Each structure stands twice: as structure tokens, then as C-alpha cells.
mmCIF file of C-alpha atoms and ligand atoms in Angstrom:
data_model
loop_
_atom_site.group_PDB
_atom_site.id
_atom_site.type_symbol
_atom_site.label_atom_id
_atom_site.label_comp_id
_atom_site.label_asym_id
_atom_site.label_seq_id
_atom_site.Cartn_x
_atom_site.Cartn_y
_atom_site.Cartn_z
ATOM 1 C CA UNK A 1177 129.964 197.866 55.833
ATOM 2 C CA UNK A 1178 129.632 201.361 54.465
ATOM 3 C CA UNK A 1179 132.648 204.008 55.157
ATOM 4 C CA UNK A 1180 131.643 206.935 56.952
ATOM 5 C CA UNK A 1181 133.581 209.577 56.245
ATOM 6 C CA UNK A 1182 131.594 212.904 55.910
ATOM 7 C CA UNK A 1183 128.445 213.236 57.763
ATOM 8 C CA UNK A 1184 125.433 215.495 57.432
ATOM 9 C CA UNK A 1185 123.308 216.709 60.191
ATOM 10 C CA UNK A 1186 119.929 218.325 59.476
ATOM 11 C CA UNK A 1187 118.657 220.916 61.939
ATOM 12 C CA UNK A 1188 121.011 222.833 63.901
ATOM 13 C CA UNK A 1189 118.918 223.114 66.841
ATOM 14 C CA UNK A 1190 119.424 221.603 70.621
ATOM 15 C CA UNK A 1191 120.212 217.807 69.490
ATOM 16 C CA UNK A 1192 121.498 218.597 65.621
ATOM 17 C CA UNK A 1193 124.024 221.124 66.934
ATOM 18 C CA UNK A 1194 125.187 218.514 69.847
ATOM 19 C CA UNK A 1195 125.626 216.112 67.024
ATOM 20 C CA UNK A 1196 127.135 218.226 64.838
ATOM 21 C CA UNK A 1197 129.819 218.679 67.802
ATOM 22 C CA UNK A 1198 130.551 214.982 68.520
ATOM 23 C CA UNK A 1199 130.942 214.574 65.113
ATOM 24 C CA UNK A 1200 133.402 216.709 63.929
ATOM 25 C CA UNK A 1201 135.159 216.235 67.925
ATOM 26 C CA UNK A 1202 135.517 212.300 66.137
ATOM 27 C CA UNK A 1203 137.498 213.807 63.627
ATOM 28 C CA UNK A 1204 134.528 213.744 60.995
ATOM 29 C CA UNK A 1205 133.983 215.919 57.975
ATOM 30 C CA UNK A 1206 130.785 217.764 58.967
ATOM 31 C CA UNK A 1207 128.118 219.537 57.100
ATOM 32 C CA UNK A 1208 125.604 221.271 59.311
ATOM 33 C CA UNK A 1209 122.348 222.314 56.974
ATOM 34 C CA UNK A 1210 119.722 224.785 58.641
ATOM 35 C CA UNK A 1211 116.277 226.068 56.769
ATOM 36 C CA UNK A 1212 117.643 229.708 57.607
ATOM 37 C CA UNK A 1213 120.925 231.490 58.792
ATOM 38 C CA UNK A 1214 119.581 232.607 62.036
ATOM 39 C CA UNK A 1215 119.416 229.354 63.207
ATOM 40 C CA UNK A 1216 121.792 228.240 61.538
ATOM 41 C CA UNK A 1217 124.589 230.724 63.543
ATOM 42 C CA UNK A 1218 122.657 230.585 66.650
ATOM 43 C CA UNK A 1219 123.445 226.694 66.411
ATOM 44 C CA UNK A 1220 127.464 227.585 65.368
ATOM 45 C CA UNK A 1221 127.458 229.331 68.727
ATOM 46 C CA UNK A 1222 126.149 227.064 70.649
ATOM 47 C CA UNK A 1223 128.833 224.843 69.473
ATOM 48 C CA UNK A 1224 131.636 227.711 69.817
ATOM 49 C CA UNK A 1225 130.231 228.035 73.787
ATOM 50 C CA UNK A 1226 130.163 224.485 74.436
ATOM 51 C CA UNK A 1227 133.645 223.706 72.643
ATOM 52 C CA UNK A 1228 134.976 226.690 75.340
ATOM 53 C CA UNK A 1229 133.598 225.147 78.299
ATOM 54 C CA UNK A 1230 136.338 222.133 77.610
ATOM 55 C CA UNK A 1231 138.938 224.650 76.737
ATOM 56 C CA UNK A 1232 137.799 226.081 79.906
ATOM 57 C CA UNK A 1233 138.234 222.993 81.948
ATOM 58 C CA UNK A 1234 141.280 221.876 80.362
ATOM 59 C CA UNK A 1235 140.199 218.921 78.577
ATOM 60 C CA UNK A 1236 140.209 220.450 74.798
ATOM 61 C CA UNK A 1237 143.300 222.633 73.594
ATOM 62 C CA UNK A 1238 142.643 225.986 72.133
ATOM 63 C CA UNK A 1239 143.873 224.648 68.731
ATOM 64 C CA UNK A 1240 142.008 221.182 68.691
ATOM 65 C CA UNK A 1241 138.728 223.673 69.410
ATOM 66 C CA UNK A 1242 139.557 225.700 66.164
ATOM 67 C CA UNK A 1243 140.223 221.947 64.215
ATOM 68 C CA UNK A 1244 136.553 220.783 65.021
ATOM 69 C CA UNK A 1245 135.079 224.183 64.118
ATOM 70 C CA UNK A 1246 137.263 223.826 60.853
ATOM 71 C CA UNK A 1247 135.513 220.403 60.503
ATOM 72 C CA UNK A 1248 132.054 221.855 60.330
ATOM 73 C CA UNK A 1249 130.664 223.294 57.483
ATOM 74 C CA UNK A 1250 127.521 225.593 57.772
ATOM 75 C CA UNK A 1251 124.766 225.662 54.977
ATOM 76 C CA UNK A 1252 121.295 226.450 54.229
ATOM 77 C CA UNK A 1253 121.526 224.583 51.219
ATOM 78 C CA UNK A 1254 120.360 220.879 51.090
ATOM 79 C CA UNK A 1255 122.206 220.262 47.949
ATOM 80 C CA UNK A 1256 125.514 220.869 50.625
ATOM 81 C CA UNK A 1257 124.291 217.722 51.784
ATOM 82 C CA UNK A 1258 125.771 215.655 48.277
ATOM 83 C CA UNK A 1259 128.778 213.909 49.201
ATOM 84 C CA UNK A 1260 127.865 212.870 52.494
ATOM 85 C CA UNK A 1261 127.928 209.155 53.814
ATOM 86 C CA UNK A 1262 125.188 209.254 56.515
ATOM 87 C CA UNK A 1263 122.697 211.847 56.872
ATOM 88 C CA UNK A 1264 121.432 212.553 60.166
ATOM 89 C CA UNK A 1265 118.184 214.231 60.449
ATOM 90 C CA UNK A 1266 117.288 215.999 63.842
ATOM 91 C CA UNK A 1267 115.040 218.774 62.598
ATOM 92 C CA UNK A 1268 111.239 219.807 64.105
ATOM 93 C CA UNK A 1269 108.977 216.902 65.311
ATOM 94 C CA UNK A 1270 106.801 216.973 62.543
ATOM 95 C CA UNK A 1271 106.489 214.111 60.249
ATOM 96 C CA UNK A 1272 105.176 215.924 57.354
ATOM 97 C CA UNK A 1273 108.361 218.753 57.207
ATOM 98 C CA UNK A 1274 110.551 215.245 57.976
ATOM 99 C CA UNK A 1275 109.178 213.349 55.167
ATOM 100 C CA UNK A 1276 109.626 215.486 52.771
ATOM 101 C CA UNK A 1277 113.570 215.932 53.740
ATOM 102 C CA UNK A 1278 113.947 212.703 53.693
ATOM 103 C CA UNK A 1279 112.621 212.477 50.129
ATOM 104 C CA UNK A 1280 114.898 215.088 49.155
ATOM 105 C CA UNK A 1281 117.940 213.927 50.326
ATOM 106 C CA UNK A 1282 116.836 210.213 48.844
ATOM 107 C CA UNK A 1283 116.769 211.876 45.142
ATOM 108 C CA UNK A 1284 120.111 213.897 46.336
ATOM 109 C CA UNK A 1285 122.499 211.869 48.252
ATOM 110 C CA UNK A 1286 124.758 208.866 46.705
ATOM 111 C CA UNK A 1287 122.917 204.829 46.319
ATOM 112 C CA UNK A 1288 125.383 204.343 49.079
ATOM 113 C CA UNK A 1289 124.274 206.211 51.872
ATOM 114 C CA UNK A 1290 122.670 205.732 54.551
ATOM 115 C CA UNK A 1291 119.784 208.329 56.417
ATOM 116 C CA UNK A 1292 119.004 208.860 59.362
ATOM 117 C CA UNK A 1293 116.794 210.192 61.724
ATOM 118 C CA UNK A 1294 117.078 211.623 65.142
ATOM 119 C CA UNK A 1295 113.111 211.418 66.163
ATOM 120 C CA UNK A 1296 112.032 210.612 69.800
ATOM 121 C CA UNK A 1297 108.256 209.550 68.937
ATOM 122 C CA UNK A 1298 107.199 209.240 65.247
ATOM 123 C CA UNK A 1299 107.941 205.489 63.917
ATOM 124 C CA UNK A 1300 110.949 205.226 61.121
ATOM 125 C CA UNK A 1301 109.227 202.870 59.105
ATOM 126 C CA UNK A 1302 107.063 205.618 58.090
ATOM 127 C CA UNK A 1303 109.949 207.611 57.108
ATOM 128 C CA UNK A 1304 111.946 204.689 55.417
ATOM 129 C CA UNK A 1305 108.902 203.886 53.081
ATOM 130 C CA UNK A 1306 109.016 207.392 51.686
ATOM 131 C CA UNK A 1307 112.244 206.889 50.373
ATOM 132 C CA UNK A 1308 113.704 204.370 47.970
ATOM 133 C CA UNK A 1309 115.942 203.068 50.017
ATOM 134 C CA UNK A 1310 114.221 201.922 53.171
ATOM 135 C CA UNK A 1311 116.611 199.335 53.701
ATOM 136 C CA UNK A 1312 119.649 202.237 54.839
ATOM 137 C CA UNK A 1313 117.203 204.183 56.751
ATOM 138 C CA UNK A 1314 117.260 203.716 60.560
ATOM 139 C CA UNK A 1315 116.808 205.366 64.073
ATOM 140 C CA UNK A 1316 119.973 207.177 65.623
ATOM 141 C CA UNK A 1317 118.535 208.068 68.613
ATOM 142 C CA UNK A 1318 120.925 210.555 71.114
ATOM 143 C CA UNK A 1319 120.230 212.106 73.975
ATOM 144 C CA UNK A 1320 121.121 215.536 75.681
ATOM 145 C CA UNK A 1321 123.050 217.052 75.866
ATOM 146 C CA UNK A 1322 124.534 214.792 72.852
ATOM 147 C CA UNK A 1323 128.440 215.833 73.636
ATOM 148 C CA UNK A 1324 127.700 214.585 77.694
ATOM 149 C CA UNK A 1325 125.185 211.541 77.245
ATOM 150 C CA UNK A 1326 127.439 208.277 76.187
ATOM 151 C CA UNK A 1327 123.984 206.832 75.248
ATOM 152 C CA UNK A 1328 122.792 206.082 71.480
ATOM 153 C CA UNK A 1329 120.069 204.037 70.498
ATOM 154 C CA UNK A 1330 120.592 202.619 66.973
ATOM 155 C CA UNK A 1331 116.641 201.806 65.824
ATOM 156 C CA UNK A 1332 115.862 198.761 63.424
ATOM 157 C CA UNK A 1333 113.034 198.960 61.214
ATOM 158 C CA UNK A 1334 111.356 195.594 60.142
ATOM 159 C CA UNK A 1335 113.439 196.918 56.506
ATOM 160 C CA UNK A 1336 116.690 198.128 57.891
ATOM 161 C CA UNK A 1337 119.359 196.108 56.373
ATOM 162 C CA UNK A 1338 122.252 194.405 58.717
ATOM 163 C CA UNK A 1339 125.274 195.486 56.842
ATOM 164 C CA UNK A 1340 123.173 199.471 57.525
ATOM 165 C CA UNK A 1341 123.107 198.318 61.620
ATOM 166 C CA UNK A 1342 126.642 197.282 61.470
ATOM 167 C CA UNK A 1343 127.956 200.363 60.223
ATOM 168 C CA UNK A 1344 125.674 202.566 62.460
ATOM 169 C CA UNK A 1345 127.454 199.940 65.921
ATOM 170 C CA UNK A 1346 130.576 200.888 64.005
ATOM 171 C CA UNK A 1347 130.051 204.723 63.752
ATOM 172 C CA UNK A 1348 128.246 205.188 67.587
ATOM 173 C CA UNK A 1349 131.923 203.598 68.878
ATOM 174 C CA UNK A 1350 133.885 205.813 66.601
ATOM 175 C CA UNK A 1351 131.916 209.127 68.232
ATOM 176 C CA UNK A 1352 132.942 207.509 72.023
ATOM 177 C CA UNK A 1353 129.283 206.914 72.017
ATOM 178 C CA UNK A 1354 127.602 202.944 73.781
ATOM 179 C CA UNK A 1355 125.213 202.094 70.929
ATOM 180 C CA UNK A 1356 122.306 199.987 72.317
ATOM 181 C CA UNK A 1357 119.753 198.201 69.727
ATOM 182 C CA UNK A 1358 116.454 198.783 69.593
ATOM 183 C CA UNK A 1359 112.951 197.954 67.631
ATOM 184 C CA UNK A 1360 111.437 200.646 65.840
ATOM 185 C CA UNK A 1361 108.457 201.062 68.377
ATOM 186 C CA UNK A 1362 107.297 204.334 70.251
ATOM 187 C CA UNK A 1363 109.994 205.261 73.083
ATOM 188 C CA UNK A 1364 113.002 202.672 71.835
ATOM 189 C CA UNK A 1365 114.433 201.179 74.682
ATOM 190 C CA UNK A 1366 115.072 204.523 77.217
ATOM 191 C CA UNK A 1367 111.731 205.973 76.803
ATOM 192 C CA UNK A 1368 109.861 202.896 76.610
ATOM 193 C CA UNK A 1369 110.701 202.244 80.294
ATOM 194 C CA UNK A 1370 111.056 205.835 81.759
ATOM 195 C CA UNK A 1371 107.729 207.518 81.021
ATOM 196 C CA UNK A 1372 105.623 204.775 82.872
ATOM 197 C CA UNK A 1373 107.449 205.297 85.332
ATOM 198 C CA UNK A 1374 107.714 209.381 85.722
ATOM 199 C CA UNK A 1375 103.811 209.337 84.765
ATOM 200 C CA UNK A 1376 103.634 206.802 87.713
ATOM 201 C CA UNK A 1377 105.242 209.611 89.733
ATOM 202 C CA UNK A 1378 102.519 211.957 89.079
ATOM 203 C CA UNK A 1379 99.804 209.330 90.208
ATOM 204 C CA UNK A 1380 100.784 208.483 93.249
ATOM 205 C CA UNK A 1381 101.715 212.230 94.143
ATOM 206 C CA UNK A 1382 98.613 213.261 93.262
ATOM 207 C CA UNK A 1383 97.103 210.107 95.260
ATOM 208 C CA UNK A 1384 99.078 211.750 98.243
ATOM 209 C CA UNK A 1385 101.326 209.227 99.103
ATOM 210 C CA UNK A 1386 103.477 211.363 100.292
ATOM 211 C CA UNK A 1387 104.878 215.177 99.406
ATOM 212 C CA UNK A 1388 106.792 215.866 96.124
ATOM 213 C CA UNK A 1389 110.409 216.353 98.098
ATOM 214 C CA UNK A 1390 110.041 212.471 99.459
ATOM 215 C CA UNK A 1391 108.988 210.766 96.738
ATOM 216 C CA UNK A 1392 112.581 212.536 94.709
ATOM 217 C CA UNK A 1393 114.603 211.927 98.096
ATOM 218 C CA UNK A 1394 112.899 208.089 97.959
ATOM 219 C CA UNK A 1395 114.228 207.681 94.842
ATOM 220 C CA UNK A 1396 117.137 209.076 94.607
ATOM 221 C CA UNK A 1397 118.512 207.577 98.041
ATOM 222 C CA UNK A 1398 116.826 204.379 97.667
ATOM 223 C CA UNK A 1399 117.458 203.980 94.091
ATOM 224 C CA UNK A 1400 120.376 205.779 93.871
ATOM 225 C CA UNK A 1401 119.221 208.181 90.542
ATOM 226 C CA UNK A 1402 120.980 211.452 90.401
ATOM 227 C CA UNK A 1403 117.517 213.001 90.487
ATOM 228 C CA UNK A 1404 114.023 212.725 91.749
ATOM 229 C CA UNK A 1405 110.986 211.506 88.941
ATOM 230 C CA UNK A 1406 108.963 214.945 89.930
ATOM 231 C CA UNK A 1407 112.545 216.661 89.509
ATOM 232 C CA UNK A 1408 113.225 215.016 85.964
ATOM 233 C CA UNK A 1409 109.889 215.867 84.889
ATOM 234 C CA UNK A 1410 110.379 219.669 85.500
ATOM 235 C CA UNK A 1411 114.057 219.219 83.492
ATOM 236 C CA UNK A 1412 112.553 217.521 80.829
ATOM 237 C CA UNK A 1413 109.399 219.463 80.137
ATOM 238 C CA UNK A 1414 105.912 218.196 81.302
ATOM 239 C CA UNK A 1415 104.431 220.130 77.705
ATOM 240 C CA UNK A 1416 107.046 217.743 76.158
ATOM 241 C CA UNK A 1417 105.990 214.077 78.250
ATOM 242 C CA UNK A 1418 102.545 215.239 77.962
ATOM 243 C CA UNK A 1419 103.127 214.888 74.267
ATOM 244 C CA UNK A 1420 105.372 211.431 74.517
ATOM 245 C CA UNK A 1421 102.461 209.872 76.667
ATOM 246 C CA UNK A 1422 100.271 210.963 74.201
ATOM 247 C CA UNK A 1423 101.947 209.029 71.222
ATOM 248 C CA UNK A 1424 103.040 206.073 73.474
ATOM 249 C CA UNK A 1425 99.544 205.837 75.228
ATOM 250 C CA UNK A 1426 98.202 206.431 71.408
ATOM 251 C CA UNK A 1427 100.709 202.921 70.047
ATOM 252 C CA UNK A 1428 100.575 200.639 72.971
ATOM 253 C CA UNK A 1429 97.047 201.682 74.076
ATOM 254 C CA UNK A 1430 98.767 200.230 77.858
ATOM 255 C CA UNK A 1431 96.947 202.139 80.592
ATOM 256 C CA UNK A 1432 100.462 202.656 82.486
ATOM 257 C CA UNK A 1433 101.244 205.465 79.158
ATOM 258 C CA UNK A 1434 98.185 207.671 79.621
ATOM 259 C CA UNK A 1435 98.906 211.424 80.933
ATOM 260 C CA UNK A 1436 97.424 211.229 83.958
ATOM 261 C CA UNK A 1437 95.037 213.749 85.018
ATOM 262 C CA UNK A 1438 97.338 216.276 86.954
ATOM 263 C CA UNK A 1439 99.845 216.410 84.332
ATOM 264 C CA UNK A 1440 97.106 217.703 81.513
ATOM 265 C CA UNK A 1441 95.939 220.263 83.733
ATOM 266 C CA UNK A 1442 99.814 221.340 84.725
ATOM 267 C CA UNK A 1443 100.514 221.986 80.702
ATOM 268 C CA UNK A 1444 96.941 223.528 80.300
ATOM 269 C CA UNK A 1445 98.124 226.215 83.103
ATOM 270 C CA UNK A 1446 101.537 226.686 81.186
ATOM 271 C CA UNK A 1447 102.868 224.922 84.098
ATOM 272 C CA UNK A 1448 106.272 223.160 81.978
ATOM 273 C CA UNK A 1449 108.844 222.846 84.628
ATOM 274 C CA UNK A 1450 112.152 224.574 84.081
ATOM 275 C CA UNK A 1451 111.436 226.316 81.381
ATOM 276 C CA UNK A 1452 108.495 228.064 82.173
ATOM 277 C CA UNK A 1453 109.599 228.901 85.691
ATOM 278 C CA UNK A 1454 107.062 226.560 87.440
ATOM 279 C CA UNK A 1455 106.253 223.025 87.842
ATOM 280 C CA UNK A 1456 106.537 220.511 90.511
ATOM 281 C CA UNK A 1457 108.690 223.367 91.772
ATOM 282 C CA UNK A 1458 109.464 226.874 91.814
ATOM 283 C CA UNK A 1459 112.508 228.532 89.245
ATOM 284 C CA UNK A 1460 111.054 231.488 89.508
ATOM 285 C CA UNK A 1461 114.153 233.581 91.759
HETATM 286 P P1 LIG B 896 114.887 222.126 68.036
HETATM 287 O O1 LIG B 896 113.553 222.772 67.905
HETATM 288 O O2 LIG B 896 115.847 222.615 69.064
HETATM 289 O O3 LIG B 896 115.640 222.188 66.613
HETATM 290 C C1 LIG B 896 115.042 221.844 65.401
HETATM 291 C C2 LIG B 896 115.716 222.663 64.291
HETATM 292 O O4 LIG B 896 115.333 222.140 63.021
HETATM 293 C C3 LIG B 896 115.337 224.152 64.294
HETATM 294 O O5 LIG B 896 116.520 224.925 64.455
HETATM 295 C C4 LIG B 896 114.694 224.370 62.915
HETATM 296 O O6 LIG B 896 115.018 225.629 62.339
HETATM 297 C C5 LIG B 896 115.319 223.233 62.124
HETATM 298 N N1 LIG B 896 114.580 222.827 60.906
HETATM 299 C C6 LIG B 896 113.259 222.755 60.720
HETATM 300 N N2 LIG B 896 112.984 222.293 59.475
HETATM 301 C C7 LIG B 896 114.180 222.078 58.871
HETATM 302 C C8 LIG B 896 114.578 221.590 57.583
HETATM 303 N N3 LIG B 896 113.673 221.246 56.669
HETATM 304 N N4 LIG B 896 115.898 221.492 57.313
HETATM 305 C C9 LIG B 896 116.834 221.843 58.237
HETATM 306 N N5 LIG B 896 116.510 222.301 59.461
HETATM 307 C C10 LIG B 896 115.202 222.403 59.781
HETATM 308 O O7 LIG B 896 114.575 220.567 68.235
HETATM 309 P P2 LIG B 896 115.454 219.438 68.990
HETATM 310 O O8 LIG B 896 115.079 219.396 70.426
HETATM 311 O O9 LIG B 896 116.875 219.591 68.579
HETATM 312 O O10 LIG B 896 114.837 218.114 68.341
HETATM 313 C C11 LIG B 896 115.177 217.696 67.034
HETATM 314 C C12 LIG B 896 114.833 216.226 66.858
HETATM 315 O O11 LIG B 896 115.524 215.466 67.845
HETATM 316 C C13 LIG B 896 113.342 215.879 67.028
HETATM 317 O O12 LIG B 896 113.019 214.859 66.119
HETATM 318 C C14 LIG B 896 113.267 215.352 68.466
HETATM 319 O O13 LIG B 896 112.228 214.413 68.645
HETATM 320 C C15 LIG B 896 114.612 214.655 68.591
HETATM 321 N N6 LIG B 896 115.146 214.494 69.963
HETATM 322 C C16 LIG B 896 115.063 215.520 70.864
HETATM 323 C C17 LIG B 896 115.619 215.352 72.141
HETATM 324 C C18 LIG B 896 115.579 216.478 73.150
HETATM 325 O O14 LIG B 896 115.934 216.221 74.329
HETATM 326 N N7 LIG B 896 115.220 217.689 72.765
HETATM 327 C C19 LIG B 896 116.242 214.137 72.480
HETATM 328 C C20 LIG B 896 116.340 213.127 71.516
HETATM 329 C C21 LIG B 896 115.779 213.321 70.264
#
């Protein structure tokens, strides 16, 4: 198995700060690599604020908050990236800006290492073939907010080595984290099975089968989910399942994964949920 001892994370955004966090919170040496320094602080505080919410509550002491900070180095540089064990790459959705990290950090980082990546929707394989070492690339696939969500799905590619799944098990447990395997196919394991089902949601809402506060109370008190599937789609973005359905509709070609007609026309009217203060429901007050 390989030892883990420093980790990089690429992207300090929503998921790579989160990760960032749980990794140096593991006791981890951290470096944290941005493209710029404005995200790259914005991302430092967002891990300051989130480390004070458990000082807050009395689950972190003041001094164990200033040890993970301590643990976590900021860069800009990808060369900062050299001595690390595993790379973790949770940067922008796009698979041409991903590829070409991933060939950078093949040329840069130790025959040893192993890379990984953080995506939701593109397929690994595609990433792993870039490099020249296709048998230590994988899927770490966490979920947010990464510090809360005990879920990680490790991702196998048809080249991913076992010894390279082993150690990935091995590190998931070490971060407090319930590592789940899955094949390198659109939507893993969590995905795979939720979007059919929220896009399902839609349909029948739109059929009229009954109004948009029933069919959350339904399944929430039926099912006993902590929220509603019109509810989660607001939280989770319906710009950002349009897109999912898209790319799952686009590699299963299963009827059940198309965006259904409502929830094109919601996104073309800017209508994202949460964020945009309107979709299923109201955020606007
Ligand atoms: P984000 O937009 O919040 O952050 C992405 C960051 O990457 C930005 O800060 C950007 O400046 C940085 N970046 C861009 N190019 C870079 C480069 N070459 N080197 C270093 N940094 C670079 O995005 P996010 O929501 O954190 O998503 C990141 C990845 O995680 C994506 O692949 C996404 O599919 C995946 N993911 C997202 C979620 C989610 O709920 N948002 C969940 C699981 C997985």
C-alpha cells in the first residue's frame, strides 16, 4: 500500500477547501494550490469560518483550530505540489483545464503517487489515460459540505490498480470518512440513483399529481428523508442537475436521465433554486 503522508488538494473552492479541512483535521500535511491568491484566501477563510463554528460549539479547542491551519499550506504554485503522496484534484468542471493538471502534476509529482480527482460527471478513465500512470489514478468522490458528509466514493477505473484502491479504503477511514466502491460510470453510486429519482419529481409535479408541498411532505414522512425531492432540487441547483441529466442522459441514453421539460425551461428563466432566490419555492425575503 502506498503511505500517505502529505496530501495535495487542487482548487480551493467549495469541495477543495472542505477537503483541504478534513485533511489537515486528520492530522495530514496539507498543501492547498489555487490558480490565483484571491481564491486562494477566500478558500483559507472559508476554512478559518468553518474551523470557528466547532470552536464555537465546543467540539474543536482554540489551539487544535490553530494546529490544522498550521497543517495547511497555501500556494499558487503547482510545483508546491512535489512531495506530496496523493493529489487530489477538485478544480472547475472542465475536462480540458483538468487534463492538463493532471498532466502536469504526472511530469511533477514522485513514480509513487497516486492522483486524484474530485469530478461529479466527466469519466476518470479519460483523465487516467492522459497521464502515465493510469494505473494510480482514481475517483475520490466527496460530498458537501466535505467536513459534515461521512460519505466518499472511491471510483475504479477499468486501469486503477488494487494496491491504489487499498490505500484510497485506507486513507477515506483515516479522514473519519465511510468509503463506498464504485465503477467509473456517470453518477458513481449516489448520483446514479438520486437524479432519476429527483427528475422523477419534476414529472409527476408537472403531471399534477399533486402540489409541490405534498409530494416533499410524502416523502419525507413516508420515506423518512430529511427533505423533500422538489426541496433538494432547489438546495442543489436545478442549473447544476440540468447539467448532470444532461451527461447521465448523454452515457446511459436511459429515458428515466433526460431533463424533463419543466426543469429546462426553470434554468432557461434563471429559475436555480436557492441560489438564485427562486425555484420550486420562494428565498426571496
Ligand atoms: P468551485 O467553482 O467552487 O471551485 C473550483 C476552484 O478551482 C475555483 O476556486 C478555481 O479558481 C479553481 N481552479 C480552476 N482551475 C484551477 C487550476 N488549474 N489549479 C488550481 N485551481 C484551479 O467548484 P466546486 O463546487 O468546489 O467543484 C470542484 C470539483 O468538485 C468539480 O469537479 C465538481 O464536479 C466536484 N464536486 C462538486 C460537488 C458540489 O457539491 N459542488 C460535489 C462533489 C464533487
Amino acid at each position: 500500500m502506498t503511505e500517505i503522508r502529505k496530501v495535495g488538494v487542487c482548487g480551493a473552492g467549495l469541495m477543495g477547501n472542505g477537503i483541504a479541512q478534513t485533511c489537515a483535521a486528520a492530522g495530514f500535511d496539507v498543501v492547498l494550490m489555487e490558480v490565483a491568491d484571491a481564491p486562494l484566501q477566500r478558500g483559507m477563510q472559508s476554512i478559518t469560518k468553518s474551523l470557528d463554528k466547532f470552536v464555537e460549539k465546543q467540539k474543536l479547542a482554540l489551539a487544535e483550530r490553530d494546529a490544522i491551519l498550521g497543517r495547511i499550506t497555501p500556494t499558487t504554485d503547482v510545483k508546491g505540489l512535489k512531495d506530496c503522496d496523493l493529489v487530489i484534484e477538485a478544480i472547475v468542471e472542465n475536462p480540458e483545464i483538468k487534463t492538463k493538471l493532471f498532466q502536469q502534476l504526472d511530469e511533477l509529482l514522485a513514480p509513487h503517487a497516486i492522483i486524484c480527482t474530485n469530478t461529479s460527471s466527466l469519466c476518470v478513465i479519460e483523465l487516467a489515460a492522459k497521464t502515465k500512470r493510469p494505473n494510480q489514478v482514481a475517483g475520490l468522490h466527496f460530498f458537501n459540505p466535505v467536513p459534515i458528509m461521512k460519505l466518499v466514493e472511491v471510483v475504479r477505473t477499468i486501469a486503477t490498480s488494487q494496491d491504489v484502491i487499498d490505500s484510497l479504503f485506507a486513507f477515506a477511514k483515516n479522514l473519519g470518512k465511510e468509503p463506498i466502491l464504485a465503477k467509473d460510470t456517470t453518477g458513481f453510486v449516489v448520483n446514479r440513483l438520486l437524479v432519476p429519482y429527483l427528475l422523477y419529481a419534476i414529472r409527476v409535479y408537472d403531471e399534477g399529481l399533486a402540489s409541490k408541498e405534498d409530494i416533499d411532505k410524502g416523502m419525507k414522512l413516508g420515506c423518512g428523508y430529511p427533505m423533500g425531492p422538489l426541496e433538494l432540487l432547489d438546495f442543489v441547483g436545478l442549473d447544476t442537475t440540468y447539467y448532470i441529466a444532461q451527461i447521465m442522459y448523454d452515457e446511459f441514453k436511459d429515458p428515466m436521465m433526460a431533463p424533463p421539460p419543466l426543469l429546462k425551461r426553470m434554468v432557461l428563466a434563471g429559475h436555480f433554486g436557492r441560489k438564485s432566490g427562486k425555484g420550486f419555492y420562494d428565498y426571496a425575503s
